Amino acid sequence: MPEEEIKLIAKIVLKNNLASETQINECISELEAQLKSGKRIRLIDVLFRRGVLKKSQIKAVINAFEQTNKVQLLNSSIPNFKFLKNVGNGTAGTVYLAEQLSIGRRVAIKILDEELAANPGFIRNFQREAKSAASLNHPNVIQAIDFGESGGYHYFVMEYVDGESLATILKRERRLDESRVAHIGYRIASALQHAAKHNLIHRDVKPANIMLNSQGQAKLCDLGLARTIMSEHSTRSGTAAGTPAYMSPEQAMGRGDLDFRTDIFSLGTTLYHLLTGTIPFKANNLPELLDKIVNKDVDFPSELTHGVSPETEEVILKMMSKKRENRPETADQLASMLKKLGDKLPPAPPLFLNAVTVRCAIPPTDVRHSEFLVPMLYVTEGADEGKRFSLCWNETILGRHNSADIRLRDRWISRQQCKITKKGDKFHFEVLSKSSPMDLNGERVTEATLKPDDQITCYKTKMEFKLKAPLNQQR
């Protein structure tokens, strides 16, 4: 077993607090003895056999090892970029966060799947579409930067968006506020109009291909590239190109004369999903799904979600007309319709991205009393390091359950982790989950009274409790 592999696995286990340094050293000593006796064994096997790691933890460590190993391989294969981590998997390949060393900026790099990259015809088409995509310059389109091949890897460099896809947000939020849906629709329709002026059709508009950055701005991914990717998948599979659930009827029928109106239908389906939390067409198999897209009318959004305005419903249903001539004539016209909707609707509540969602953490705003302090949680370690949020004044529940005031994304955090309650001038801390306990200042507790600077540990997320004066009193 290579020494580098042993060191990397040990580092991953220690970094994630899965074992102590003493346990790791004992396992490495046993591993070395086994290897000297001629046995083929890995450190991960020793960790499991000694009961240091459970099966689920073993899988997580192996996955982290493979990802880190791939990052190191890419760093040695593609010059001028320092690959940092895997940030997602797309239709055409894997996306990594990287630093462009020549100018010191962060970028996203898509490494094409080996199967796609092995097809010379696909690569030629992809290069042509990548050049077209690079010509686009719009605030709601993720900017294409470069395309190349090195060390056997074909890659596509684009603007890095510090945020989340709508698909990720939907999993956490279930559905979005009507005003936000109208705003997102307006921005993406504007992006599609810009693409139409450059004779580009997306063909795969869906929640997974729309990002919201840290300021809540919507950005469309893969514009100019989806056509080549989808056509290649279509050629290999013999089916219509696109993501089935969001296809237009003409896509579902496999027609070759697609125009921008297919994107309008897919955007309408996306907005329907965002608004209602439900995909409009569902089926047990692909033929049944395609048949429903072509022939079945959708349920009215107002039948699925209370309070949807007739104006919003009318626009979305018009976008999803079976006959494309009945949809908005241009993406520009659609953008204008959605902007008018958004201007009429009340502002959407704040949407917190990147793992932390605060549903109702709004402290009092009366600052006439100088002794008034805002209770805060600061994330000091973990994926959300640097984030902070104020607690509800009377009671806050932290966890993953929909009724939590502050929701965390991490899959290992229990559905309702803890409750923080204000009692007089003290803050009572109570763990709600027996299966997923929490640490307070390094000790496992069930209940306690919080004091400023107390450290709360919730799986990989570490937080610090503070009492802060409102911003207008901190001047």
Coordinates of C-alpha atoms in Angstrom, one line a residue:
M1 CA 0.0 0.0 0.0
P2 CA 1.6 3.3 -1.1
E3 CA 2.7 5.5 1.8
E4 CA 0.9 8.5 0.3
E5 CA -2.4 6.6 0.4
I6 CA -1.9 5.8 4.1
K7 CA -1.1 9.4 4.9
L8 CA -4.1 10.7 3.0
I9 CA -6.6 8.3 4.6
A10 CA -5.2 9.1 8.1
K11 CA -5.5 12.8 7.3
I12 CA -9.2 12.4 6.2
V13 CA -10.1 10.4 9.3
L14 CA -8.5 12.9 11.6
K15 CA -9.9 16.0 9.8
N16 CA -13.4 14.6 10.2
N17 CA -13.0 13.7 13.9
L18 CA -13.7 10.0 13.2
A19 CA -10.8 8.7 15.3
S20 CA -8.1 10.0 17.7
E21 CA -4.4 10.4 16.7
T22 CA -3.6 7.5 19.1
Q23 CA -6.1 5.2 17.4
I24 CA -4.7 6.1 13.9
N25 CA -1.1 5.4 15.0
E26 CA -2.1 2.0 16.5
C27 CA -3.9 1.1 13.3
I28 CA -0.9 2.1 11.1
S29 CA 1.5 0.1 13.3
E30 CA -0.8 -3.0 12.9
L31 CA -1.0 -2.3 9.1
E32 CA 2.8 -2.1 8.8
A33 CA 3.2 -5.5 10.6
Q34 CA 0.6 -7.1 8.4
L35 CA 2.3 -5.8 5.2
K36 CA 5.7 -7.1 6.4
S37 CA 4.2 -10.6 6.8
G38 CA 3.1 -10.4 3.1
K39 CA -0.6 -9.7 3.6
R40 CA -2.4 -7.4 1.1
I41 CA -4.3 -5.1 3.3
R42 CA -5.3 -1.4 3.5
L43 CA -5.5 1.1 6.4
I44 CA -9.2 1.3 5.9
D45 CA -9.5 -2.4 6.5
V46 CA -7.6 -2.2 9.8
L47 CA -9.8 0.8 10.9
F48 CA -12.9 -1.2 10.3
R49 CA -11.7 -4.5 11.8
R50 CA -10.6 -2.7 15.0
G51 CA -14.0 -1.1 15.3
V52 CA -12.7 2.4 14.9
L53 CA -14.9 3.1 11.9
K54 CA -18.4 1.9 11.0
K55 CA -19.5 0.7 7.5
S56 CA -21.2 4.1 6.7
Q57 CA -18.0 5.9 7.8
I58 CA -15.8 3.6 5.7
K59 CA -17.8 4.5 2.6
A60 CA -17.6 8.2 3.4
V61 CA -13.8 8.0 3.9
I62 CA -13.3 6.0 0.7
N63 CA -15.3 8.6 -1.3
A64 CA -13.3 11.5 0.2
F65 CA -10.1 9.6 -0.6
E66 CA -11.1 9.1 -4.2
Q67 CA -12.1 12.7 -4.6
T68 CA -8.9 14.0 -3.1
N69 CA -6.8 11.6 -5.2
K70 CA -8.6 12.8 -8.4
V71 CA -7.9 16.4 -7.4
Q72 CA -4.2 15.7 -7.0
L73 CA -4.2 13.9 -10.4
L74 CA -5.8 16.8 -12.1
N75 CA -3.3 19.2 -10.5
S76 CA -0.5 17.2 -12.0
S77 CA -2.2 17.0 -15.4
I78 CA -3.6 20.5 -16.2
P79 CA -1.3 23.4 -15.9
N80 CA -2.2 27.0 -14.7
F81 CA -5.0 25.7 -12.5
K82 CA -5.0 24.5 -8.9
F83 CA -7.9 22.2 -8.4
L84 CA -9.4 22.5 -4.9
K85 CA -12.5 20.3 -4.7
N86 CA -15.4 18.5 -6.4
V87 CA -18.5 20.8 -6.4
G88 CA -20.9 18.7 -8.5
N89 CA -21.7 16.3 -11.3
G90 CA -23.3 17.5 -14.5
T91 CA -24.7 16.0 -17.6
A92 CA -21.3 16.0 -19.4
G93 CA -18.9 15.5 -16.5
T94 CA -17.7 16.5 -13.1
V95 CA -17.3 20.1 -12.0
Y96 CA -14.4 21.3 -9.8
L97 CA -13.7 24.5 -8.0
A98 CA -10.2 25.6 -9.0
E99 CA -7.9 28.6 -8.9
Q100 CA -6.6 30.1 -12.1
L101 CA -3.0 30.7 -11.1
S102 CA -2.0 33.2 -13.7
I103 CA -4.5 35.8 -12.5
G104 CA -5.4 34.4 -9.0
R105 CA -9.2 34.0 -9.5
R106 CA -11.5 31.2 -8.7
V107 CA -13.2 29.4 -11.5
A108 CA -15.3 26.3 -12.1
I109 CA -13.9 23.6 -14.4
K110 CA -16.0 20.9 -16.0
I111 CA -14.0 17.7 -16.8
L112 CA -15.7 15.9 -19.6
D113 CA -16.7 12.3 -19.1
E114 CA -14.2 9.9 -20.7
E115 CA -16.9 8.4 -23.0
L116 CA -17.9 11.8 -24.4
A117 CA -14.2 13.0 -24.7
A118 CA -13.4 9.8 -26.7
N119 CA -15.7 10.9 -29.5
P120 CA -13.8 13.1 -32.0
G121 CA -17.1 14.4 -33.5
F122 CA -18.4 15.4 -30.2
I123 CA -15.2 17.2 -29.3
R124 CA -15.3 19.2 -32.6
N125 CA -18.9 20.2 -31.9
F126 CA -18.2 21.0 -28.3
Q127 CA -15.3 23.3 -29.2
R128 CA -17.5 25.1 -31.7
E129 CA -20.3 25.5 -29.1
A130 CA -17.8 26.5 -26.4
K131 CA -16.6 29.4 -28.6
S132 CA -20.2 30.5 -29.1
A133 CA -20.9 30.3 -25.4
A134 CA -17.7 32.4 -24.7
S135 CA -19.2 35.2 -26.9
L136 CA -22.2 35.6 -24.5
N137 CA -21.9 38.4 -22.0
H138 CA -25.0 38.6 -19.7
P139 CA -25.3 39.0 -15.9
N140 CA -27.6 36.0 -15.8
V141 CA -25.5 33.7 -17.8
I142 CA -22.5 31.9 -16.3
Q143 CA -19.6 33.2 -18.3
A144 CA -17.6 30.7 -20.4
I145 CA -13.8 31.3 -20.1
D146 CA -11.8 28.6 -21.8
F147 CA -11.7 25.1 -23.3
G148 CA -8.8 22.8 -23.7
E149 CA -7.2 19.4 -23.4
S150 CA -4.2 18.3 -21.2
G151 CA -3.0 15.1 -19.8
G152 CA -5.8 13.2 -21.5
Y153 CA -8.5 15.4 -19.9
H154 CA -10.8 17.6 -21.9
Y155 CA -12.0 20.5 -19.8
F156 CA -14.2 23.6 -19.9
V157 CA -13.5 26.6 -17.7
M158 CA -16.3 28.9 -16.6
E159 CA -17.2 31.5 -14.1
Y160 CA -17.4 30.2 -10.5
V161 CA -20.7 30.9 -8.8
D162 CA -20.6 30.9 -5.0
G163 CA -24.1 29.6 -4.4
E164 CA -26.4 26.7 -5.0
S165 CA -28.5 25.3 -7.9
L166 CA -32.2 25.6 -7.7
A167 CA -32.4 21.8 -7.6
T168 CA -30.4 21.8 -4.3
I169 CA -32.5 24.6 -2.9
L170 CA -35.7 22.8 -3.8
K171 CA -34.6 19.7 -1.9
R172 CA -34.3 21.9 1.2
E173 CA -37.1 24.4 0.8
R174 CA -39.6 22.2 -1.0
R175 CA -41.0 25.3 -2.9
L176 CA -40.2 29.0 -3.3
D177 CA -42.1 32.2 -2.7
E178 CA -44.2 33.4 -5.7
S179 CA -42.3 36.7 -5.8
R180 CA -38.9 34.9 -6.0
V181 CA -40.2 32.6 -8.7
A182 CA -41.3 35.5 -10.8
H183 CA -37.9 37.3 -10.2
I184 CA -35.9 34.1 -11.2
G185 CA -38.2 33.6 -14.2
Y186 CA -37.6 37.2 -15.4
R187 CA -33.8 36.9 -15.1
I188 CA -33.6 33.5 -16.9
A189 CA -35.9 34.7 -19.6
S190 CA -33.6 37.7 -20.1
A191 CA -30.7 35.2 -20.4
L192 CA -32.6 33.2 -23.0
Q193 CA -33.4 36.3 -25.0
H194 CA -29.7 37.2 -25.0
A195 CA -28.9 33.7 -26.2
A196 CA -31.5 33.8 -28.9
K197 CA -29.8 36.9 -30.4
H198 CA -26.7 34.7 -30.8
N199 CA -28.8 31.9 -32.3
L200 CA -28.3 29.7 -29.3
I201 CA -30.9 27.3 -27.8
H202 CA -30.3 25.8 -24.4
R203 CA -32.5 22.6 -24.7
D204 CA -32.0 21.6 -21.1
V205 CA -33.5 24.4 -18.9
K206 CA -34.2 22.9 -15.5
P207 CA -33.6 23.6 -11.7
A208 CA -30.2 21.9 -11.8
N209 CA -29.0 24.2 -14.6
I210 CA -29.9 27.5 -12.7
M211 CA -27.7 28.7 -9.9
L212 CA -28.4 31.4 -7.3
N213 CA -25.3 33.2 -6.2
S214 CA -24.7 34.5 -2.6
Q215 CA -26.5 37.7 -3.5
G216 CA -29.6 35.7 -4.7
Q217 CA -28.9 36.5 -8.4
A218 CA -30.0 33.8 -10.9
K219 CA -27.5 32.5 -13.4
L220 CA -28.1 30.0 -16.3
C221 CA -25.5 27.2 -16.7
D222 CA -24.3 25.4 -19.9
L223 CA -25.9 27.9 -22.3
G224 CA -24.5 27.1 -25.7
L225 CA -23.1 23.7 -24.5
A226 CA -26.3 21.8 -23.7
R227 CA -27.1 21.4 -27.4
T228 CA -24.0 19.4 -28.1
I229 CA -24.2 17.4 -24.9
M230 CA -27.8 16.5 -25.4
S231 CA -27.4 15.7 -29.1
E232 CA -24.6 13.3 -28.2
H233 CA -26.7 11.5 -25.5
S234 CA -29.6 11.4 -27.9
T235 CA -27.4 9.8 -30.6
R236 CA -26.2 7.1 -28.2
S237 CA -29.5 6.4 -26.6
G238 CA -31.8 6.8 -29.6
T239 CA -34.2 9.0 -27.6
A240 CA -35.3 12.6 -27.5
A241 CA -32.5 14.9 -26.2
G242 CA -33.0 16.7 -22.9
T243 CA -34.0 16.0 -19.3
P244 CA -37.3 14.2 -19.7
A245 CA -39.3 15.8 -16.9
Y246 CA -38.7 19.3 -18.2
M247 CA -38.9 18.6 -22.0
S248 CA -41.2 20.5 -24.3
P249 CA -43.7 18.5 -26.3
E250 CA -41.7 19.0 -29.5
Q251 CA -38.6 17.7 -27.7
A252 CA -40.6 14.7 -26.4
M253 CA -41.6 13.9 -30.0
G254 CA -38.0 14.1 -31.1
R255 CA -38.6 16.9 -33.6
G256 CA -35.5 18.4 -35.2
D257 CA -36.9 21.9 -35.8
L258 CA -36.6 23.2 -32.2
D259 CA -36.4 26.9 -31.6
F260 CA -36.3 29.2 -28.5
R261 CA -39.8 28.3 -27.6
T262 CA -38.7 24.9 -26.4
D263 CA -36.7 26.7 -23.8
I264 CA -39.7 28.8 -22.8
F265 CA -41.7 25.6 -22.2
S266 CA -38.8 24.1 -20.1
L267 CA -38.5 27.4 -18.1
G268 CA -42.3 27.3 -17.5
T269 CA -42.0 23.7 -16.2
T270 CA -39.1 24.8 -14.0
L271 CA -41.1 27.8 -12.6
Y272 CA -44.1 25.4 -12.0
H273 CA -41.9 23.1 -10.0
L274 CA -40.4 26.0 -8.0
L275 CA -43.9 27.4 -7.2
T276 CA -45.7 24.2 -6.3
G277 CA -42.9 21.9 -5.2
T278 CA -44.1 19.4 -7.7
I279 CA -42.9 18.3 -11.2
P280 CA -45.9 18.8 -13.5
F281 CA -45.5 15.5 -15.3
K282 CA -44.8 12.2 -13.5
A283 CA -44.9 8.6 -14.7
N284 CA -43.5 5.2 -14.0
N285 CA -41.5 4.9 -17.2
L286 CA -40.1 7.2 -19.9
P287 CA -42.7 6.4 -22.7
E288 CA -45.5 7.2 -20.3
L289 CA -43.8 10.4 -19.2
L290 CA -43.2 11.6 -22.8
D291 CA -46.9 10.7 -23.7
K292 CA -48.1 12.9 -20.8
I293 CA -45.9 15.8 -21.8
V294 CA -47.3 15.7 -25.4
N295 CA -51.0 15.0 -24.5
K296 CA -51.9 15.6 -20.9
D297 CA -52.8 19.0 -19.5
V298 CA -51.2 20.0 -16.2
D299 CA -53.0 20.7 -13.0
F300 CA -53.4 24.4 -12.2
P301 CA -50.7 25.6 -9.8
S302 CA -53.4 27.1 -7.6
E303 CA -54.9 23.7 -7.1
L304 CA -51.6 22.5 -5.6
T305 CA -50.4 25.6 -3.7
H306 CA -52.6 28.0 -1.8
G307 CA -52.4 31.7 -2.6
V308 CA -50.9 31.6 -6.1
S309 CA -52.1 34.7 -8.0
P310 CA -54.2 34.3 -11.2
E311 CA -51.6 36.5 -13.1
T312 CA -48.7 34.2 -12.2
E313 CA -50.7 31.1 -13.0
E314 CA -51.7 32.5 -16.4
V315 CA -48.2 33.3 -17.4
I316 CA -46.8 29.9 -16.4
L317 CA -49.6 28.0 -18.1
K318 CA -49.1 30.1 -21.3
M319 CA -45.4 29.2 -21.2
M320 CA -46.4 25.5 -21.0
S321 CA -48.8 25.5 -23.9
K322 CA -48.7 22.3 -25.9
K323 CA -48.6 24.2 -29.2
R324 CA -45.5 26.4 -29.3
E325 CA -47.3 29.1 -31.3
N326 CA -49.5 29.7 -28.2
R327 CA -46.5 30.4 -26.0
P328 CA -45.0 33.9 -25.6
E329 CA -43.6 35.0 -29.0
T330 CA -40.2 35.9 -27.8
A331 CA -38.2 35.5 -24.6
D332 CA -38.1 39.3 -24.4
Q333 CA -41.9 39.4 -24.3
L334 CA -41.8 36.7 -21.6
A335 CA -39.2 38.6 -19.5
S336 CA -41.4 41.7 -19.6
M337 CA -44.5 39.7 -18.4
L338 CA -42.5 38.2 -15.5
K339 CA -41.0 41.5 -14.5
K340 CA -44.4 43.1 -14.3
L341 CA -45.5 40.2 -12.1
G342 CA -42.5 40.5 -9.8
D343 CA -43.0 44.3 -9.5
K344 CA -46.6 43.8 -8.3
L345 CA -45.9 41.0 -5.8
P346 CA -44.6 41.8 -2.2
P347 CA -40.8 41.2 -1.8
A348 CA -39.8 37.6 -1.1
P349 CA -38.4 36.8 2.4
P350 CA -34.6 36.4 2.7
L351 CA -33.3 33.2 1.2
F352 CA -30.1 32.0 2.9
L353 CA -27.8 29.9 0.6
N354 CA -25.0 27.4 1.0
A355 CA -26.5 25.1 3.7
V356 CA -28.0 27.5 6.2
T357 CA -31.6 28.6 5.9
V358 CA -33.1 30.8 8.5
R359 CA -36.9 30.6 8.5
C360 CA -37.9 33.1 11.1
A361 CA -34.8 34.2 13.0
I362 CA -35.9 37.9 13.4
P363 CA -35.0 39.6 16.7
P364 CA -36.8 42.7 17.9
T365 CA -35.9 45.9 16.1
D366 CA -36.7 48.3 19.0
V367 CA -33.3 49.6 19.9
R368 CA -34.3 52.4 22.3
H369 CA -32.9 50.5 25.2
S370 CA -29.1 50.5 25.3
E371 CA -29.0 47.1 27.1
F372 CA -30.6 45.4 24.2
L373 CA -28.4 42.6 22.7
V374 CA -29.0 40.3 19.7
P375 CA -28.3 36.6 20.4
M376 CA -26.1 35.2 17.5
L377 CA -24.6 32.0 16.3
Y378 CA -21.3 32.2 14.3
V379 CA -20.1 29.3 12.3
T380 CA -16.4 28.9 13.1
E381 CA -15.7 25.6 11.3
G382 CA -17.2 23.5 8.6
A383 CA -18.6 24.0 5.2
D384 CA -20.4 27.2 6.3
E385 CA -17.4 28.8 8.1
G386 CA -17.9 32.6 8.4
K387 CA -21.7 32.5 8.3
R388 CA -23.7 34.0 11.1
F389 CA -27.3 34.3 12.0
S390 CA -29.4 35.9 14.7
L391 CA -31.6 33.7 16.8
C392 CA -35.3 34.0 17.4
W393 CA -35.8 36.0 20.5
N394 CA -37.9 33.5 22.4
E395 CA -37.1 30.1 21.0
T396 CA -35.0 28.7 18.1
I397 CA -34.8 25.1 16.9
L398 CA -31.6 24.1 15.0
G399 CA -31.5 21.0 12.7
R400 CA -32.8 19.7 9.4
H401 CA -36.5 19.4 10.0
N402 CA -38.8 21.7 8.1
S403 CA -40.1 23.2 11.3
A404 CA -36.6 24.2 12.4
D405 CA -36.0 28.0 12.6
I406 CA -32.4 27.4 11.4
R407 CA -31.9 24.5 9.1
L408 CA -28.5 22.9 8.2
R409 CA -27.9 20.9 5.1
D410 CA -25.4 18.3 6.3
R411 CA -26.9 14.8 5.9
W412 CA -25.5 13.6 9.2
I413 CA -27.3 16.2 11.3
S414 CA -30.5 14.9 12.8
R415 CA -33.8 16.3 11.8
Q416 CA -34.2 18.4 15.0
Q417 CA -30.9 18.8 16.8
C418 CA -31.3 21.3 19.6
K419 CA -33.5 24.1 21.0
I420 CA -32.2 27.4 22.3
T421 CA -34.8 29.3 24.5
K422 CA -34.6 32.7 26.2
K423 CA -35.6 32.5 29.8
G424 CA -35.3 35.9 31.5
D425 CA -31.8 37.1 30.7
K426 CA -30.4 33.5 30.2
F427 CA -30.4 31.2 27.2
H428 CA -31.4 27.6 27.8
F429 CA -29.8 25.0 25.5
E430 CA -31.6 21.6 25.1
V431 CA -30.6 18.7 22.8
L432 CA -33.7 17.3 21.0
S433 CA -32.2 14.3 19.3
K434 CA -31.1 11.3 21.3
S435 CA -29.6 9.6 18.3
S436 CA -27.4 12.6 17.3
P437 CA -26.1 14.3 20.4
M438 CA -24.2 17.6 20.4
D439 CA -21.1 18.9 22.2
L440 CA -20.9 22.1 24.2
N441 CA -17.3 23.3 24.8
G442 CA -16.0 19.8 23.9
E443 CA -18.4 17.9 26.3
R444 CA -21.4 15.8 25.4
V445 CA -24.5 17.5 27.0
T446 CA -28.2 17.2 27.0
E447 CA -29.1 20.6 28.7
A448 CA -27.2 23.6 29.7
T449 CA -27.3 27.4 30.1
L450 CA -25.5 29.1 27.2
K451 CA -22.9 31.8 28.0
P452 CA -21.2 34.2 25.5
D453 CA -18.3 32.5 23.6
D454 CA -19.7 28.9 24.3
Q455 CA -18.7 26.5 21.5
I456 CA -21.5 24.3 20.0
T457 CA -20.5 21.3 17.9
C458 CA -23.1 19.8 15.5
Y459 CA -21.4 17.0 13.6
K460 CA -18.9 18.8 11.2
T461 CA -20.3 22.3 12.0
K462 CA -18.9 24.2 14.9
M463 CA -20.6 27.4 16.1
E464 CA -20.0 30.1 18.7
F465 CA -22.7 31.7 20.7
K466 CA -22.4 35.5 21.1
L467 CA -24.5 38.4 22.3
K468 CA -24.1 41.4 20.0
A469 CA -25.6 44.9 20.0
P470 CA -27.6 45.8 16.9
L471 CA -25.6 47.2 14.0
N472 CA -26.8 50.7 14.5
Q473 CA -25.5 50.6 18.1
Q474 CA -22.1 49.2 17.1
R475 CA -20.9 52.5 15.4

